[in-house]
Amino acid sequence: MPAGADFADTWRPDWSFDLRAVLRPHQRSAGDPTMQWDGDAVWRTTTTPCGPATVRITHRAGEVQVLAWGPGAEWAGTAVPGWLGADDDCEGFDPDCHPLVREIARRTPDLRLSRTGRTWDALVPAVLEQKVTVVEAHRVWRALLRLAGEPAPGPAPAGMRVLFSPRRMLDVPDWEWHRCGLDGARRRALRHVASVAHALEPDGDCDSPTLQRRLRTVPGIGVWTAAEVVQRTLGCPDTVSYGDYHLKNLVGWSLAGRKTDDDGMMELLEPWRGHRHRVVRLLHLGGSMPPRRGPRTAPTNYRRI
């Protein structure tokens, strides 16, 4: 196999996609230790039922090359089509309900929703993003991966890590979590999640409502966190991150020229029921936010508390 890879595959997909756009929701900042870009190739680490894996994906001239290393190489390598949007179904989506949505959809015809099939990989960073600034959440994500993550298998770029296992996470003492900047509420939520992680991975008939119900039985996991997970794990085209600090303003300002609350956001998205998250993704690409009239919220440094 090329470059000593444990798994290799090359194929020409029968759907179109933008590699950076389809994988962007899985990357937590440019310094994310689980995803790095190398020219037109992307390196991504993942957990799998078989163990950790590193995957390198190249998309050139309509051809996709996948190389993977580690115990979970075959599982991860065969999951790549789903990562790239092979399971995304746009049936019933009508962008013509609003002129802005129609125009963004016309400019970005290759937008695809990614499906990873891994709850744990999406849930840990979603918990870290609860009720803090994005900058702070991404800083803690990097610190935790340096502390407890495994080195990426194979010839991955320096510094890449695989997300720690639930068992490894439970072994980390509180003082080390605090040193990484994680507050008590999110620590407790992560411990609750780790104790039942095996029951949260999707099985063959697990759909978005079912996975959200499972997630919300865990203390510390609410509507917003469950939505963030199913968007990535199952590529759910409809579930919206209700309760997001900024999203309601993006939707309100883009579709109605005004700020709104979460219920107002859902009313504006109602014409696209079944594809409301797809519309949100389009608005992230071409919508607009209301003008800023005050200072940005400063990150909280929990290491000093």
Short mmCIF file of C-alpha atoms in Angstrom, two decimals:
data_model
loop_
_atom_site.label_atom_id
_atom_site.label_comp_id
_atom_site.label_asym_id
_atom_site.label_seq_id
_atom_site.Cartn_x
_atom_site.Cartn_y
_atom_site.Cartn_z
CA MET A 1 0.00 0.00 0.00
CA PRO A 2 1.20 3.60 -0.63
CA ALA A 3 3.41 5.11 2.07
CA GLY A 4 2.99 1.99 4.23
CA ALA A 5 -0.67 2.80 4.86
CA ASP A 6 -2.87 0.24 6.61
CA PHE A 7 -5.76 1.14 4.28
CA ALA A 8 -5.80 2.73 0.84
CA ASP A 9 -8.56 3.52 -1.61
CA THR A 10 -9.05 5.70 -4.69
CA TRP A 11 -12.31 6.43 -6.41
CA ARG A 12 -14.24 9.01 -8.44
CA PRO A 13 -17.35 10.05 -6.48
CA ASP A 14 -20.60 10.53 -8.37
CA TRP A 15 -21.42 13.62 -6.33
CA SER A 16 -19.73 17.00 -6.24
CA PHE A 17 -18.35 18.59 -3.07
CA ASP A 18 -15.89 21.14 -1.74
CA LEU A 19 -13.46 19.27 0.54
CA ARG A 20 -12.78 22.22 2.85
CA ALA A 21 -16.43 23.24 3.08
CA VAL A 22 -17.77 19.77 3.81
CA LEU A 23 -15.22 19.07 6.58
CA ARG A 24 -15.18 22.56 8.13
CA PRO A 25 -17.76 21.77 10.87
CA HIS A 26 -15.41 19.12 12.28
CA GLN A 27 -12.41 21.45 12.70
CA ARG A 28 -12.05 23.41 15.92
CA SER A 29 -9.78 26.30 14.87
CA ALA A 30 -6.77 26.31 12.55
CA GLY A 31 -4.66 24.77 15.33
CA ASP A 32 -6.97 21.80 15.93
CA PRO A 33 -4.72 18.77 16.73
CA THR A 34 -7.31 16.40 15.18
CA MET A 35 -7.44 18.05 11.73
CA GLN A 36 -4.70 19.72 9.71
CA TRP A 37 -4.46 20.83 6.07
CA ASP A 38 -1.43 20.11 3.88
CA GLY A 39 -1.93 21.88 0.57
CA ASP A 40 -4.96 20.26 -1.08
CA ALA A 41 -4.88 17.29 1.32
CA VAL A 42 -6.44 17.03 4.77
CA TRP A 43 -5.24 14.92 7.69
CA ARG A 44 -7.88 13.92 10.23
CA THR A 45 -7.73 11.68 13.29
CA THR A 46 -10.72 9.82 14.67
CA THR A 47 -11.72 7.26 17.23
CA THR A 48 -13.36 4.10 15.88
CA PRO A 49 -14.84 0.91 17.39
CA CYS A 50 -11.52 -0.76 16.42
CA GLY A 51 -9.17 1.86 17.89
CA PRO A 52 -7.60 5.17 16.81
CA ALA A 53 -6.95 6.08 13.19
CA THR A 54 -5.35 8.79 11.09
CA VAL A 55 -6.81 9.49 7.65
CA ARG A 56 -5.33 11.51 4.78
CA ILE A 57 -7.76 12.62 2.06
CA THR A 58 -6.78 14.20 -1.25
CA HIS A 59 -9.31 15.48 -3.79
CA ARG A 60 -7.88 16.34 -7.20
CA ALA A 61 -9.52 16.53 -10.63
CA GLY A 62 -12.61 14.69 -9.40
CA GLU A 63 -10.60 11.82 -7.86
CA VAL A 64 -10.42 11.08 -4.14
CA GLN A 65 -7.46 9.25 -2.59
CA VAL A 66 -7.78 7.95 0.97
CA LEU A 67 -4.89 6.63 3.07
CA ALA A 68 -5.34 5.53 6.68
CA TRP A 69 -3.14 4.27 9.50
CA GLY A 70 -3.75 2.72 12.90
CA PRO A 71 -5.95 -0.04 14.38
CA GLY A 72 -9.09 1.72 13.11
CA ALA A 73 -7.72 2.42 9.62
CA GLU A 74 -10.16 0.24 7.69
CA TRP A 75 -13.20 1.44 9.65
CA ALA A 76 -12.22 5.09 9.21
CA GLY A 77 -11.18 4.70 5.58
CA THR A 78 -14.48 3.12 4.58
CA ALA A 79 -16.37 5.88 6.44
CA VAL A 80 -14.78 8.65 4.34
CA PRO A 81 -17.55 8.79 1.68
CA GLY A 82 -19.98 9.65 4.48
CA TRP A 83 -17.56 12.31 5.75
CA LEU A 84 -17.63 13.83 2.26
CA GLY A 85 -21.42 13.91 1.95
CA ALA A 86 -22.26 10.66 0.15
CA ASP A 87 -25.29 10.13 2.43
CA ASP A 88 -26.60 13.69 2.18
CA ASP A 89 -30.04 13.82 0.56
CA CYS A 90 -31.26 17.21 -0.70
CA GLU A 91 -34.66 15.85 -1.77
CA GLY A 92 -37.39 18.32 -0.84
CA PHE A 93 -35.06 21.27 -0.32
CA ASP A 94 -36.39 24.41 -2.05
CA PRO A 95 -34.00 27.39 -1.80
CA ASP A 96 -36.48 29.60 -3.66
CA CYS A 97 -38.45 30.33 -0.47
CA HIS A 98 -36.16 33.33 0.11
CA PRO A 99 -34.06 35.31 -2.40
CA LEU A 100 -30.91 35.30 -0.24
CA VAL A 101 -31.06 31.53 0.34
CA ARG A 102 -31.64 31.04 -3.38
CA GLU A 103 -28.62 33.17 -4.25
CA ILE A 104 -26.28 31.47 -1.74
CA ALA A 105 -27.43 28.03 -2.92
CA ARG A 106 -26.75 29.09 -6.52
CA ARG A 107 -23.22 30.22 -5.60
CA THR A 108 -22.44 27.09 -3.54
CA PRO A 109 -24.02 24.16 -5.39
CA ASP A 110 -21.42 21.76 -3.96
CA LEU A 111 -22.35 22.23 -0.28
CA ARG A 112 -22.71 18.79 1.31
CA LEU A 113 -23.50 17.78 4.89
CA SER A 114 -20.94 15.44 6.43
CA ARG A 115 -21.73 12.33 8.49
CA THR A 116 -18.97 10.78 10.65
CA GLY A 117 -20.90 8.07 12.50
CA ARG A 118 -18.97 8.84 15.73
CA THR A 119 -20.85 10.46 18.63
CA TRP A 120 -17.86 10.65 21.02
CA ASP A 121 -15.74 12.67 18.58
CA ALA A 122 -18.49 15.28 18.22
CA LEU A 123 -19.76 15.26 21.81
CA VAL A 124 -16.56 16.11 23.69
CA PRO A 125 -15.89 19.39 21.82
CA ALA A 126 -19.60 20.28 21.94
CA VAL A 127 -19.57 20.01 25.75
CA LEU A 128 -16.43 22.18 25.86
CA GLU A 129 -18.28 24.85 23.84
CA GLN A 130 -21.16 25.12 26.33
CA LYS A 131 -21.68 28.68 27.61
CA VAL A 132 -18.18 29.96 26.79
CA THR A 133 -16.64 31.88 23.91
CA VAL A 134 -15.45 29.92 20.89
CA VAL A 135 -11.88 31.12 21.50
CA GLU A 136 -11.89 29.72 25.04
CA ALA A 137 -13.52 26.42 24.01
CA HIS A 138 -10.93 25.85 21.27
CA ARG A 139 -8.06 26.66 23.64
CA VAL A 140 -9.32 24.07 26.16
CA TRP A 141 -9.83 21.51 23.35
CA ARG A 142 -6.18 21.86 22.32
CA ALA A 143 -4.97 21.72 25.94
CA LEU A 144 -6.96 18.56 26.73
CA LEU A 145 -5.72 16.80 23.61
CA ARG A 146 -2.12 17.63 24.54
CA LEU A 147 -2.77 16.34 28.05
CA ALA A 148 -4.72 13.14 27.42
CA GLY A 149 -4.91 12.52 23.66
CA GLU A 150 -2.95 9.78 21.89
CA PRO A 151 -0.30 10.57 19.26
CA ALA A 152 -1.77 10.20 15.78
CA PRO A 153 -0.89 6.86 14.10
CA GLY A 154 1.14 6.93 10.90
CA PRO A 155 3.10 9.79 9.31
CA ALA A 156 0.72 12.53 10.42
CA PRO A 157 1.94 16.15 10.76
CA ALA A 158 3.76 16.87 14.01
CA GLY A 159 1.53 17.54 16.98
CA MET A 160 -1.58 15.76 15.72
CA ARG A 161 -3.49 13.81 18.36
CA VAL A 162 -6.40 11.37 18.58
CA LEU A 163 -9.21 12.19 21.00
CA PHE A 164 -8.77 10.38 24.31
CA SER A 165 -11.02 7.41 25.11
CA PRO A 166 -13.83 7.67 27.69
CA ARG A 167 -11.79 5.50 30.09
CA ARG A 168 -8.71 7.74 29.73
CA MET A 169 -10.87 10.79 30.36
CA LEU A 170 -12.27 9.35 33.58
CA ASP A 171 -8.70 8.73 34.79
CA VAL A 172 -7.71 12.42 34.51
CA PRO A 173 -7.75 14.02 38.00
CA ASP A 174 -9.68 17.22 38.62
CA TRP A 175 -6.57 19.34 39.18
CA GLU A 176 -5.33 18.53 35.66
CA TRP A 177 -8.72 19.43 34.16
CA HIS A 178 -8.54 22.74 36.03
CA ARG A 179 -5.02 23.39 34.76
CA CYS A 180 -6.39 23.06 31.21
CA GLY A 181 -8.98 25.73 32.00
CA LEU A 182 -12.08 23.56 32.34
CA ASP A 183 -14.72 24.63 34.87
CA GLY A 184 -16.58 22.26 37.17
CA ALA A 185 -19.90 22.17 35.27
CA ARG A 186 -18.31 21.05 32.00
CA ARG A 187 -16.03 18.60 33.84
CA ARG A 188 -19.07 16.97 35.43
CA ALA A 189 -20.90 16.83 32.09
CA LEU A 190 -17.90 15.14 30.44
CA ARG A 191 -17.65 12.59 33.24
CA HIS A 192 -21.35 11.77 32.90
CA VAL A 193 -20.94 11.39 29.14
CA ALA A 194 -17.85 9.18 29.47
CA SER A 195 -19.63 6.81 31.84
CA VAL A 196 -22.29 6.00 29.21
CA ALA A 197 -20.36 6.71 26.00
CA HIS A 198 -20.82 3.18 24.64
CA ALA A 199 -24.61 3.63 24.62
CA LEU A 200 -24.46 6.91 22.69
CA GLU A 201 -22.82 5.63 19.51
CA PRO A 202 -25.41 5.24 16.70
CA ASP A 203 -26.47 1.75 15.69
CA GLY A 204 -27.95 0.76 12.34
CA ASP A 205 -31.44 2.20 12.86
CA CYS A 206 -30.50 5.23 14.96
CA ASP A 207 -31.98 8.43 13.51
CA SER A 208 -31.56 12.01 14.66
CA PRO A 209 -34.55 12.18 17.10
CA THR A 210 -33.49 8.88 18.69
CA LEU A 211 -29.89 9.97 19.21
CA GLN A 212 -30.98 13.34 20.58
CA ARG A 213 -33.27 11.62 23.11
CA ARG A 214 -30.40 9.37 24.22
CA LEU A 215 -28.06 12.31 24.59
CA ARG A 216 -30.53 14.39 26.58
CA THR A 217 -30.89 11.67 29.22
CA VAL A 218 -27.30 12.42 30.25
CA PRO A 219 -26.95 15.14 32.93
CA GLY A 220 -25.41 18.27 31.46
CA ILE A 221 -26.51 17.56 27.87
CA GLY A 222 -29.30 19.82 26.63
CA VAL A 223 -31.00 20.78 23.39
CA TRP A 224 -28.08 22.80 22.00
CA THR A 225 -25.40 20.18 22.66
CA ALA A 226 -27.54 17.34 21.28
CA ALA A 227 -28.16 19.36 18.10
CA GLU A 228 -24.47 20.08 17.60
CA VAL A 229 -23.73 16.35 17.88
CA VAL A 230 -26.37 15.01 15.48
CA GLN A 231 -25.43 17.61 12.88
CA ARG A 232 -21.94 16.07 12.72
CA THR A 233 -22.51 12.45 13.71
CA LEU A 234 -25.53 11.80 11.46
CA GLY A 235 -25.29 14.71 9.02
CA CYS A 236 -28.80 15.75 10.12
CA PRO A 237 -30.10 18.35 7.63
CA ASP A 238 -32.90 19.66 9.86
CA THR A 239 -31.80 19.96 13.51
CA VAL A 240 -30.96 23.55 14.44
CA SER A 241 -28.73 24.59 17.37
CA TYR A 242 -31.54 26.14 19.41
CA GLY A 243 -30.08 28.26 22.20
CA ASP A 244 -26.94 29.28 20.32
CA TYR A 245 -25.68 32.73 21.37
CA HIS A 246 -25.11 34.03 17.83
CA LEU A 247 -27.21 31.86 15.51
CA LYS A 248 -30.57 33.52 16.12
CA ASN A 249 -29.10 36.87 15.10
CA LEU A 250 -27.50 35.43 11.96
CA VAL A 251 -30.82 33.92 10.87
CA GLY A 252 -32.93 36.92 11.88
CA TRP A 253 -30.69 39.52 10.28
CA SER A 254 -30.14 37.50 7.10
CA LEU A 255 -33.76 36.49 6.47
CA ALA A 256 -35.72 39.37 8.01
CA GLY A 257 -33.29 42.25 8.55
CA ARG A 258 -33.80 42.23 12.32
CA LYS A 259 -32.60 40.57 15.49
CA THR A 260 -34.79 37.82 16.87
CA ASP A 261 -34.95 35.25 19.66
CA ASP A 262 -34.72 31.48 19.27
CA ASP A 263 -38.45 31.01 18.73
CA GLY A 264 -38.42 33.76 16.12
CA MET A 265 -35.47 32.05 14.42
CA MET A 266 -37.42 28.80 14.19
CA GLU A 267 -40.42 30.62 12.69
CA LEU A 268 -38.20 32.13 10.00
CA LEU A 269 -36.75 28.69 9.20
CA GLU A 270 -40.12 26.91 9.15
CA PRO A 271 -40.53 27.07 5.31
CA TRP A 272 -37.53 24.73 5.07
CA ARG A 273 -38.66 22.17 7.66
CA GLY A 274 -36.67 19.04 6.94
CA HIS A 275 -33.69 21.13 5.78
CA ARG A 276 -33.45 23.89 8.38
CA HIS A 277 -29.85 23.09 9.33
CA ARG A 278 -28.96 23.09 5.62
CA VAL A 279 -30.29 26.65 5.40
CA VAL A 280 -28.25 27.62 8.47
CA ARG A 281 -25.09 26.24 6.81
CA LEU A 282 -25.87 28.34 3.72
CA LEU A 283 -26.37 31.45 5.85
CA HIS A 284 -23.00 30.85 7.54
CA LEU A 285 -21.49 31.05 4.04
CA GLY A 286 -23.38 34.07 2.71
CA GLY A 287 -25.61 35.57 5.39
CA SER A 288 -24.90 38.56 7.62
CA MET A 289 -24.89 39.50 11.29
CA PRO A 290 -26.26 42.71 12.82
CA PRO A 291 -23.72 45.51 13.34
CA ARG A 292 -21.67 45.21 16.53
CA ARG A 293 -22.41 47.96 19.06
CA GLY A 294 -20.27 46.89 21.97
CA PRO A 295 -17.06 45.10 22.94
CA ARG A 296 -16.65 41.39 22.31
CA THR A 297 -17.22 39.06 25.25
CA ALA A 298 -13.86 38.35 26.87
CA PRO A 299 -12.90 34.68 27.39
CA THR A 300 -13.05 33.48 31.01
CA ASN A 301 -9.76 32.08 32.27
CA TYR A 302 -10.94 29.27 34.58
CA ARG A 303 -7.32 28.40 35.42
CA ARG A 304 -7.25 31.51 37.62
CA ILE A 305 -10.52 30.74 39.45
#
